[in-house]
Coordinates of C-alpha atoms in Angstrom, one line a residue:
Chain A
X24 CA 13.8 36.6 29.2
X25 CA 16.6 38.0 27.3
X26 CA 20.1 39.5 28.1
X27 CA 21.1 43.1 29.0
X28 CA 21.6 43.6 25.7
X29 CA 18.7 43.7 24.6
X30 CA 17.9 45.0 21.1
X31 CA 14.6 46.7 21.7
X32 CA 14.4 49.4 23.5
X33 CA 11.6 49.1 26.6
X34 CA 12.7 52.6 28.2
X35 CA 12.8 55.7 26.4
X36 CA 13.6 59.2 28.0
X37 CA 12.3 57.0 31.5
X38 CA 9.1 56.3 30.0
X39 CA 7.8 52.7 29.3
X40 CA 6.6 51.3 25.8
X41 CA 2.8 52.6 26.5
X42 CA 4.0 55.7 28.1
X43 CA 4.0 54.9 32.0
X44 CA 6.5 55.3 34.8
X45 CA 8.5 52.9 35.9
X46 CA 5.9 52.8 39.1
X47 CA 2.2 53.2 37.5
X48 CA 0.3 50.6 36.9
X49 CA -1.9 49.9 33.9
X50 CA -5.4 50.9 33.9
X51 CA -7.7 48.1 36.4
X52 CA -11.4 48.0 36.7
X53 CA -12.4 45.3 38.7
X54 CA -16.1 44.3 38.8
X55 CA -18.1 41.4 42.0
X56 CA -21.4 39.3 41.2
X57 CA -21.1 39.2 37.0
X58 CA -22.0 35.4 37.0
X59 CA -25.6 35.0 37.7
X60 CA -25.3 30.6 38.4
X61 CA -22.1 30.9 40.5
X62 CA -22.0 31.9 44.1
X63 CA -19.6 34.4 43.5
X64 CA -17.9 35.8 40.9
X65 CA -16.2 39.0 39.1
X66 CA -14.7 40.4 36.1
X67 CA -11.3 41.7 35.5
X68 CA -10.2 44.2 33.3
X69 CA -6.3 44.9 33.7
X70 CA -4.4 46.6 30.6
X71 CA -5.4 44.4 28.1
X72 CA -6.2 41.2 30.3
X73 CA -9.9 40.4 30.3
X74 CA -10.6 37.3 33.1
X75 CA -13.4 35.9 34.5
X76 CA -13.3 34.2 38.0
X77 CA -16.7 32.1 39.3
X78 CA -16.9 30.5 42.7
X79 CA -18.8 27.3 44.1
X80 CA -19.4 26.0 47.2
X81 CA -18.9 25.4 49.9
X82 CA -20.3 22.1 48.0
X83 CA -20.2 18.5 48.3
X84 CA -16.5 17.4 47.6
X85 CA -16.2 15.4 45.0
X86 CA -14.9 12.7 44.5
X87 CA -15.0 11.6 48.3
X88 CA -11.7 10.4 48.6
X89 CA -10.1 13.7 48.4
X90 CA -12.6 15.6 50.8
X91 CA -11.0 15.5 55.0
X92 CA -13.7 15.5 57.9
X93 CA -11.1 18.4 59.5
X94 CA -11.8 21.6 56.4
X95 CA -12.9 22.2 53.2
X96 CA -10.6 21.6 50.2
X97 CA -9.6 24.6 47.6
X98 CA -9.4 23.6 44.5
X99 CA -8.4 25.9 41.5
X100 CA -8.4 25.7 38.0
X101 CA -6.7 28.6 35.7
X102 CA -7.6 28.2 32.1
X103 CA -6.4 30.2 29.2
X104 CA -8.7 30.7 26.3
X105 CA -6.5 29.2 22.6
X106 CA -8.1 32.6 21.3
X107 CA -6.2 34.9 24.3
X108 CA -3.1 35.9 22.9
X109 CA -2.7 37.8 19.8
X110 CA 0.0 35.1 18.4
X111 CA -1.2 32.3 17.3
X112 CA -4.1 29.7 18.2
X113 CA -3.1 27.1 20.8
X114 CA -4.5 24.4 22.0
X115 CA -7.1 24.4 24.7
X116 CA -7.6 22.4 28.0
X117 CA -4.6 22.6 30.6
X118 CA -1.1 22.8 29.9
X119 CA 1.9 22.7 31.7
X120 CA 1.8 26.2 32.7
X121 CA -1.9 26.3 33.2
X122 CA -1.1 23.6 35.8
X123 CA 1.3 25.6 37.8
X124 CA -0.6 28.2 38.2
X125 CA -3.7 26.8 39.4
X126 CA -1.2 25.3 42.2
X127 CA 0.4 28.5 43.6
X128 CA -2.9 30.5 42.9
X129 CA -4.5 27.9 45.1
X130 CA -1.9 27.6 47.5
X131 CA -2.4 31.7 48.2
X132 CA -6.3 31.2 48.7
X133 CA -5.2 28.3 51.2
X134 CA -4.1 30.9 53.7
X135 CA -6.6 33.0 53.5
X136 CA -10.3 30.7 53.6
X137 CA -11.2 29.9 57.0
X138 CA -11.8 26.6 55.5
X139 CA -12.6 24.8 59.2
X140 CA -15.8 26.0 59.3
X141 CA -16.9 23.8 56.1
X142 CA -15.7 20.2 56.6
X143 CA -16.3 17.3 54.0
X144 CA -16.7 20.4 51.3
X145 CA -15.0 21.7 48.3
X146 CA -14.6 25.1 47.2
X147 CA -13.9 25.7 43.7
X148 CA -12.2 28.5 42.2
X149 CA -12.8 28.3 38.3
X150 CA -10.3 31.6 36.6
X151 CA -10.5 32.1 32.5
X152 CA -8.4 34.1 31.1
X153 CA -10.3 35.6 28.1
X154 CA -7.9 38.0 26.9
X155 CA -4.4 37.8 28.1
X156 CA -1.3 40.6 27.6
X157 CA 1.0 39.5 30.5
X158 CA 0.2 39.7 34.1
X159 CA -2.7 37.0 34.1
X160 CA -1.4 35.2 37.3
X161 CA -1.8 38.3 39.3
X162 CA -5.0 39.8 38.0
X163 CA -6.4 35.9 38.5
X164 CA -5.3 36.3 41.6
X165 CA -7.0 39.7 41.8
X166 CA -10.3 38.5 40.4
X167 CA -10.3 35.5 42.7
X168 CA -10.2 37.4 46.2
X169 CA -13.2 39.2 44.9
X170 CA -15.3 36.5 43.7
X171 CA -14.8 34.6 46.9
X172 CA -15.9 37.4 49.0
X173 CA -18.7 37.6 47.0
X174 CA -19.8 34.4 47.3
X175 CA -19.7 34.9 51.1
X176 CA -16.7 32.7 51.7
X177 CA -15.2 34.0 55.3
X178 CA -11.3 34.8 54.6
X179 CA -9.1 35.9 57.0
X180 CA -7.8 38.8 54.9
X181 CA -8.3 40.2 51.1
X182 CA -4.7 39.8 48.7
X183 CA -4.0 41.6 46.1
X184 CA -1.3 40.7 43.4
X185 CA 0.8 42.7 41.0
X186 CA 4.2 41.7 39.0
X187 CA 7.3 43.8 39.3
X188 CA 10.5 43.0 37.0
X189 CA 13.3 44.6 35.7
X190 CA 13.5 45.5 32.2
X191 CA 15.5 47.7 29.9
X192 CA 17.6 47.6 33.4
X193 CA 14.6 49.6 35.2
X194 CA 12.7 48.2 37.9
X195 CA 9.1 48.2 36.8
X196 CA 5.9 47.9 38.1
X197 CA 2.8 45.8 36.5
X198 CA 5.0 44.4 33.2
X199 CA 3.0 44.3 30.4
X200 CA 3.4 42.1 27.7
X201 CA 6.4 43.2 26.2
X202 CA 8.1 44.1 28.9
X203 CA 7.7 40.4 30.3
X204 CA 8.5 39.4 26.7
X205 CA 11.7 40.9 26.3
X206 CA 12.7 42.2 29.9
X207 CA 15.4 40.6 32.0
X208 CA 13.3 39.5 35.2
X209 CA 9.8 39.1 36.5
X210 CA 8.6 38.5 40.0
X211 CA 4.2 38.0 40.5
X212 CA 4.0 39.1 44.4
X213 CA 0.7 38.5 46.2
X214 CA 0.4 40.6 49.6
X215 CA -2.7 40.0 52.3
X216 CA -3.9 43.5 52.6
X217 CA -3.8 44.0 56.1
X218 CA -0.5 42.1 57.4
X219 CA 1.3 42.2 54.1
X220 CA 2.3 38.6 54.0
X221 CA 3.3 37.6 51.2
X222 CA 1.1 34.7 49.8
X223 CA 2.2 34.5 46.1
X224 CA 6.1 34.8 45.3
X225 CA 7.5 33.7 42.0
X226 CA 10.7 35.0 39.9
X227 CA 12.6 34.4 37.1
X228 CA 15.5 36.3 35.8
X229 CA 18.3 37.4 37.3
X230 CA 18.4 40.2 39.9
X231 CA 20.3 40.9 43.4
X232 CA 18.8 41.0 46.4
X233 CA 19.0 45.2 46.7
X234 CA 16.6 44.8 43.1
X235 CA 14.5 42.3 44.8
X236 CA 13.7 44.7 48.1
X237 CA 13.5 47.1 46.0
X238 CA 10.5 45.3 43.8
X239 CA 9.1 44.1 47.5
X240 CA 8.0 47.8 48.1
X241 CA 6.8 48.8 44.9
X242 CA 4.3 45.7 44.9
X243 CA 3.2 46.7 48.3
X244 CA 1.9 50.4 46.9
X245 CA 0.5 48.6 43.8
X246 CA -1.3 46.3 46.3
X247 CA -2.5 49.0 48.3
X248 CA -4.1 50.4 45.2
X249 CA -5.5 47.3 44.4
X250 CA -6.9 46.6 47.0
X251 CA -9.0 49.9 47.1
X252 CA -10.5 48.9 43.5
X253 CA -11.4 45.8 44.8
X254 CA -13.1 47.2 48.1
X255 CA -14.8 49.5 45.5
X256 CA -16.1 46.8 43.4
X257 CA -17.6 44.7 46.7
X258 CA -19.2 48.4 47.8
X259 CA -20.5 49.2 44.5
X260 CA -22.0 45.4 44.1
X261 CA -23.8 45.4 48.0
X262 CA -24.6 49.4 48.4
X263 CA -26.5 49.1 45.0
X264 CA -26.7 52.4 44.4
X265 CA -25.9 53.1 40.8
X266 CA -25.4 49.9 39.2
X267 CA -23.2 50.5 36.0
X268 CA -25.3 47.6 33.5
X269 CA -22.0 45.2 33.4
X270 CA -20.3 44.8 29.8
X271 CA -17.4 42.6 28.9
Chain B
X24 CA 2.1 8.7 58.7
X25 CA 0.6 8.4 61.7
X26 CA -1.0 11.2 63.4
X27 CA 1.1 10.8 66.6
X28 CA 4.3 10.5 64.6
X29 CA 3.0 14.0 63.3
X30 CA 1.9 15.9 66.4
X31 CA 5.3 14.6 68.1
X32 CA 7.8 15.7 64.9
X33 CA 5.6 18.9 65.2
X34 CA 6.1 19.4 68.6
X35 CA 9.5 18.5 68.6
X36 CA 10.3 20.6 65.6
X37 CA 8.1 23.6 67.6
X38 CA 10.7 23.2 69.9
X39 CA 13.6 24.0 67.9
X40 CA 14.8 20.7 67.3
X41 CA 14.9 18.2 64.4
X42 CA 13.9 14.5 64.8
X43 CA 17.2 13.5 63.1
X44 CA 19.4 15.6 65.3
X45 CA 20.4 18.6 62.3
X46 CA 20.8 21.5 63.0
X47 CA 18.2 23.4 61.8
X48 CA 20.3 25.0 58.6
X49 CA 22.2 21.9 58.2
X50 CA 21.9 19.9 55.0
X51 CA 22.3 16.2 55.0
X52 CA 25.3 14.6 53.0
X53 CA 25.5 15.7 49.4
X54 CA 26.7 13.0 46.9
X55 CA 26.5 13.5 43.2
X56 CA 27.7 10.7 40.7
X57 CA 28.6 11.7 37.1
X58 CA 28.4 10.1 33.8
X59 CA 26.0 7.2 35.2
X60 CA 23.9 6.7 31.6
X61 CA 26.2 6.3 29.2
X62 CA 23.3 6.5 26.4
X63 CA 23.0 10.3 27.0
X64 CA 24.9 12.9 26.1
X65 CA 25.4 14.0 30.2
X66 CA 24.0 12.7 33.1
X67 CA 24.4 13.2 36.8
X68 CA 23.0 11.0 40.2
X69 CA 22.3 13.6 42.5
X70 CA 22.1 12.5 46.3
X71 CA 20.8 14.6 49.3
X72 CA 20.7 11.6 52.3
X73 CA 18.5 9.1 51.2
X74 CA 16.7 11.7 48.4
X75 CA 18.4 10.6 45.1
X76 CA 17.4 12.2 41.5
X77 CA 18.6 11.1 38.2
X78 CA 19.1 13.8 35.5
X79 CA 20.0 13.2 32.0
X80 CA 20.6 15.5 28.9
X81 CA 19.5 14.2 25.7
X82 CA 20.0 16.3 21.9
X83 CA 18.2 16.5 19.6
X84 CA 17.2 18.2 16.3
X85 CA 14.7 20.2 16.5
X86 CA 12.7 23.1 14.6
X87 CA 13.5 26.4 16.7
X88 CA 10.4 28.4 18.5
X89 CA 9.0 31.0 16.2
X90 CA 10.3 34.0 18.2
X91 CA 13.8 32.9 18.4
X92 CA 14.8 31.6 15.0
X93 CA 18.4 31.6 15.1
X94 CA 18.4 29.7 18.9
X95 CA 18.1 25.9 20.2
X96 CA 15.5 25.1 22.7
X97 CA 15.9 24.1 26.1
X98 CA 12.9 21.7 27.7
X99 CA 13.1 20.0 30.6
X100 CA 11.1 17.4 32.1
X101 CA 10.3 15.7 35.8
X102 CA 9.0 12.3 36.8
X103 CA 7.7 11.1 40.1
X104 CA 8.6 7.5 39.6
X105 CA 5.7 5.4 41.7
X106 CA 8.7 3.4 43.1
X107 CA 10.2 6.5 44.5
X108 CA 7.9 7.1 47.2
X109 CA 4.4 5.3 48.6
X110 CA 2.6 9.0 47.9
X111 CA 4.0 8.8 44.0
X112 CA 1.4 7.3 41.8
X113 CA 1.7 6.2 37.6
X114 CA 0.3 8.2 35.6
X115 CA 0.3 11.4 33.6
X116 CA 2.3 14.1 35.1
X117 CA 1.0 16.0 38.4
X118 CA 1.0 19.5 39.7
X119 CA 4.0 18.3 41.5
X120 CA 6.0 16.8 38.7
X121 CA 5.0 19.7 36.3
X122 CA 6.3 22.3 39.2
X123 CA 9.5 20.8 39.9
X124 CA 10.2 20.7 36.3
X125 CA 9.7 24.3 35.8
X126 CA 11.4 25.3 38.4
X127 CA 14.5 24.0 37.4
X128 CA 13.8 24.7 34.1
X129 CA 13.7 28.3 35.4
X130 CA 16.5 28.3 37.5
X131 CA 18.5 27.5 34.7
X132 CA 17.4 29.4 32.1
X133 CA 17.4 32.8 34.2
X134 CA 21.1 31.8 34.6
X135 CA 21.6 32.1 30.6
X136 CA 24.5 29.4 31.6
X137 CA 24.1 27.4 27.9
X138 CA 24.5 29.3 25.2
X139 CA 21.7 28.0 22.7
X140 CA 22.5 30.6 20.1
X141 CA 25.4 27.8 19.4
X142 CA 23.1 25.3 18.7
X143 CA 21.7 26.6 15.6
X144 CA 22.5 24.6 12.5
X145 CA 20.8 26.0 9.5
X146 CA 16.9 27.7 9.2
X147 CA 14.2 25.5 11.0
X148 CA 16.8 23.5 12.2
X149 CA 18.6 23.7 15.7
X150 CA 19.7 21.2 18.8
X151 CA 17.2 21.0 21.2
X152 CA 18.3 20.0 24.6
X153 CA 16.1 17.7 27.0
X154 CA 16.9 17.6 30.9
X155 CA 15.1 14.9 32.2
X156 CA 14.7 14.4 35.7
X157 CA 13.9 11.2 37.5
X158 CA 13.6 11.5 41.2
X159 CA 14.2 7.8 42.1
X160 CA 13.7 8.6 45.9
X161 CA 12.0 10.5 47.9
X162 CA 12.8 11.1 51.4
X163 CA 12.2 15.0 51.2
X164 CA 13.8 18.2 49.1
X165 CA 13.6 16.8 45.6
X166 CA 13.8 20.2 44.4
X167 CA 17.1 21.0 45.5
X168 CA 18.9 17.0 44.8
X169 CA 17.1 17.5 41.0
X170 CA 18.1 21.2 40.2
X171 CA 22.0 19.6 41.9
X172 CA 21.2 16.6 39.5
X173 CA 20.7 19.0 36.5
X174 CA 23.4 21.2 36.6
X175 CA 25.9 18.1 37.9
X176 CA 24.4 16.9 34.3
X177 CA 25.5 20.0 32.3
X178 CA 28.7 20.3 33.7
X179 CA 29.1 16.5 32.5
X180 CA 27.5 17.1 28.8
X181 CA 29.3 16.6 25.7
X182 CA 27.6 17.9 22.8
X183 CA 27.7 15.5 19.6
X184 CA 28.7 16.6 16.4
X185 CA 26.1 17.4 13.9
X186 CA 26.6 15.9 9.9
X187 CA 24.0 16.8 7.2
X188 CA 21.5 17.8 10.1
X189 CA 22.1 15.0 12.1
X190 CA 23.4 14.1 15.1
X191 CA 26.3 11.8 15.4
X192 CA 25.3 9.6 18.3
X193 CA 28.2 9.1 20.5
X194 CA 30.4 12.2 18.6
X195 CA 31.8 15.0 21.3
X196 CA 32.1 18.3 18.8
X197 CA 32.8 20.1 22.8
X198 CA 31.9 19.9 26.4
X199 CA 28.8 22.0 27.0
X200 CA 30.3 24.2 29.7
X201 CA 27.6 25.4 31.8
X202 CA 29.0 29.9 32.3
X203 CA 27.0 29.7 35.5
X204 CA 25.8 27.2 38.1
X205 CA 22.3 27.6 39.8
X206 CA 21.5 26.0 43.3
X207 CA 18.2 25.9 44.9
X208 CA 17.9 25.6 48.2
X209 CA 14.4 25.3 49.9
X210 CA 13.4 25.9 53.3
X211 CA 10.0 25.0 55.0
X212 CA 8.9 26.8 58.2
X213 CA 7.3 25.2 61.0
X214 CA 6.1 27.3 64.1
X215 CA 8.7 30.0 64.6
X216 CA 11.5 28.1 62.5
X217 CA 12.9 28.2 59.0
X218 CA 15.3 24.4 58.4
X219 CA 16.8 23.9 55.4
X220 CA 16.7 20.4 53.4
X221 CA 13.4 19.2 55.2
X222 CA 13.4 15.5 55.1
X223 CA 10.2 13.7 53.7
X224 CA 8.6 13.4 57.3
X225 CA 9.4 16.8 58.1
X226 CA 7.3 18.2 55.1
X227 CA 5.0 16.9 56.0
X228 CA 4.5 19.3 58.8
X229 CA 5.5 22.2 57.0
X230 CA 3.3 25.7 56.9
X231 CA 5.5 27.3 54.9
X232 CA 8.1 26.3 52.1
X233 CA 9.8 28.6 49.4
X234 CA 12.9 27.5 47.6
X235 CA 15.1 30.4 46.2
X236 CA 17.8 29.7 43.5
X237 CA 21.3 31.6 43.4
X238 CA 24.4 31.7 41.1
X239 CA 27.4 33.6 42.6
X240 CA 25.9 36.6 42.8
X241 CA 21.9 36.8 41.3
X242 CA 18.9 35.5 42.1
X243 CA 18.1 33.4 39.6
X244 CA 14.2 31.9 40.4
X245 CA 12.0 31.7 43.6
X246 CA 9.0 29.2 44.1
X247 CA 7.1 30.1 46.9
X248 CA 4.7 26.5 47.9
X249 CA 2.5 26.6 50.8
X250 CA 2.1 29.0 53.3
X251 CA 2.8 32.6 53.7
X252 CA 5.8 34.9 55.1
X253 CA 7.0 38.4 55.7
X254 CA 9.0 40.7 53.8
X255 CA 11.7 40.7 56.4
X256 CA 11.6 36.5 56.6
X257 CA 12.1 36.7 52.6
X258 CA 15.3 38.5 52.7
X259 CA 16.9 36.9 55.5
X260 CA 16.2 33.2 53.5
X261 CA 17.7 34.9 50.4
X262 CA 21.1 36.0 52.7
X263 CA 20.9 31.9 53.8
X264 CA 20.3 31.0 50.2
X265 CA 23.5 32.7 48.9
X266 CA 25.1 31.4 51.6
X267 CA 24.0 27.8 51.0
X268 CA 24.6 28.3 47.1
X269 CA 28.0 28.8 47.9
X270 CA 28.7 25.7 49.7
X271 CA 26.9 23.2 47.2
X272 CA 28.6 25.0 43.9
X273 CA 32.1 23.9 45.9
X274 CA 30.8 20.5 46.1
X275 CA 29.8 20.9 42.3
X276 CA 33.0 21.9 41.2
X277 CA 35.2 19.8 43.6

């Protein structure tokens, strides 16, 4: 994050850096079942973010202490790849952040798994971020509603996530990179796609609460479109049909 | 606790009351002592009833991040101390440590309140500044009594003076002078009620929880936990954050 007065420029003549409206989104393709071993999975492909989600279980819960005889426990592990951003190498395994997010990705899944139907179970959500240009959390978030579905997990409703933020003093949907990088504010929103709860909600930055509403609706029509790619995805996998051979 | 003990402070809660007799946007009694480590540079005792977290400020010199050359760096840092709570155990940091530090690290570094382009001292070379918080205990909200705790700390930090790229321990060049002050407050839903400052019992029932930090007039960092809400619930919380804000930052500067 960096002050109003910021030295580069992130709006030009209303346009964004790579030529969007403040309220497009960057280009999504979103694909179910692309892990052959897991029991669902999907693929990702969001601007320049390339993630993988897989899905186990229900499965024995492991170890036994954390497992409860009343539902199944969510766990959730986001991982980015030392090779994902074009900086420089850092170190694998979890990290602070990694940590958080695998919390408050969880905690949105939480709602949504009717997770009283599999007692003394675990359900693991495993996300890897391959290739990351801002805007993981949400397509992780994205990717994992769509792998769980496809690994027949009843939820009580899809979610679809999208960040909105303010930068060069615009509200903008779907930040990339830069625009997280040198914006003033960002805000990852999950929405359920038929009651529009809100399941994810993070921000940083400074913004009132007129620029916060505001961002509110925007994600909600970026959620709305994501959620049709994801519905697409599911069809595409289950109908058949014409199978596009599956490429990274 | 016991599953009775739960299913009654549910019920009761469900109800619209609160086990301790608050009113359901009432915050317990805020105490914050400053200047209790005199080894750090600033340091604050943040109390919220029987919730108490410890923050200190530390310098030090450190090589500046490679995007921001010309600034000092800003970490901060949260322990659950085991003897805090019977749910804390030792060990490496937690989900729940490693939230609530970034949190308030958020909080405070949306606010641009320190100005860290005044800690550089020469190329590679810049004060780094370490919050550290150490909730000592637990008895629910430690988000709020450690982000109170943290900026109680930078309204009480001196920074040292610097001489041939070192500190001078126990120097003041100036007082820090935090521009802004952020507040968090956090609210937890249980049936059709939001309460503010939920003790350690009452989280325990919670469905929902967000906390939403506020200077004067800005937003400054939300944290959604468990749980999910509605647009409309959102905004109303932010109104009562503001609200809340404003109360604690006269305590603050009291």
């Amino acid at each position: 994050m960096s002050s109003e007065k910021t030295e580069v420029q992130l709006i030009i003549d209303g346009k964004r850096v790579d030529g969007r409206s403040p309220d497009d989104m960057r280009n999504i393709r979103v694909e179910a079942g692309v892990l052959g071993e897991a029991d669902g999975s999907s693929y990702v492909e969001w601007g320049g973010n390339k993630i993988t989600c897989g899905v186990y279980g229900p499965r024995e819960c492991i170890p036994k202490h954390d497992s409860s005889p009343y539902h199944s426990i969510v766990k959730c592990r986001y991982m980015m790849s030392p090779f994902a951003s074009s900086e420089e190498h850092s170190r694998s395994g979890p990290s602070r952040r990694s940590t958080e997010l695998s919390k408050v990705i969880r905690e949105v899944f939480e709602n949504l798994i009717i997770s009283e139907k599999f007692p003394n179970t675990q359900i693991d959500i495993y996300i890897d971020v391959l290739q990351a240009e801002g805007g993981t959390r949400t397509a992780s978030v994205t990717a994992a509603a769509v792998a769980l579905a496809n690994a027949g997990i009843p939820m009580k409703d899809m979610v679809s996530a999208v960040a909105v933020g303010k930068a060069g003093g615009v509200m903008l949907l779907d930040l990339g990179k830069f625009e997280d990088n040198f914006g003033q504010s960002d805000m990852p929103i999950a929405l359920s796609a038929r009651d529009k709860k809100i399941l994810l909600l993070q921000m940083d930055g400074m913004l009132t609460k007129e620029e916060i509403e505001k961002a509110l609706d925007m994600a909600e029509a970026g959620c709305v479109e994501l959620h049709q790619v994801q519905a697409d995805a599911l069809r595409r996998f289950y109908e058949g049909g014409e199978k596009e051979s599956f490429r990274f | 606790m016991s599953h009775i003990r739960r299913d009654v402070m549910k019920k009761t809660l469900v109800n619209g009351a609160r086990f301790d007799g608050r009113a359901m946007d009432e915050f317990r009694p805020i105490e914050i002592q400053r200047g209790a480590i005199t080894t750090a540079e600033g340091s604050a005792i943040a109390k919220i009833g029987d919730t108490k977290v410890l923050a200190a400020i530390k310098f030090d010199v450190v090589k500046p991040f490679n995007d921001r050359p010309e600034e000092g760096v800003l970490t901060t840092n949260a322990e659950l101390l085991p003897a805090a709570s019977p749910s804390f155990e030792p060990g490496p940091p937690n989900e729940y440590s490693i939230e609530l530090a970034r949190v308030v690290d958020r909080a405070i570094r949306s606010t641009e309140c320190i100005d860290t382009k005044s800690f550089f001292i020469e190329p590679e070379k810049a004060l780094g500044l370490y919050i550290d918080l150490y909730v000592l205990n637990h008895d629910g909200n430690f988000t709020d009594a450690a982000t109170l705790a943290a900026t109680a700390a930078l309204m009480d930090t001196k920074v040292p003076k610097v001489e041939n790229n070192k500190i001078v321990r126990g120097s003041v060049d100036r007082m820090l002078n935090p521009s802004r002050l952020a507040v968090s407050t956090t609210m937890i839903k249980v049936g059709d009620y939001w309460l503010l400052d939920p003790s350690r019992d009452e989280e325990k029932v919670l469905e929902s929880t967000i906390t939403i930090a506020t200077t004067d007039d800005k937003v400054c960092a939300v944290q959604k936990g468990k749980g999910a809400l509605t647009k409309t619930e959102f905004l109303d919380l932010i109104d009562i954050a503001f609200k809340r804000g404003k109360d604690i930052r006269g305590i603050l500067k009291g």
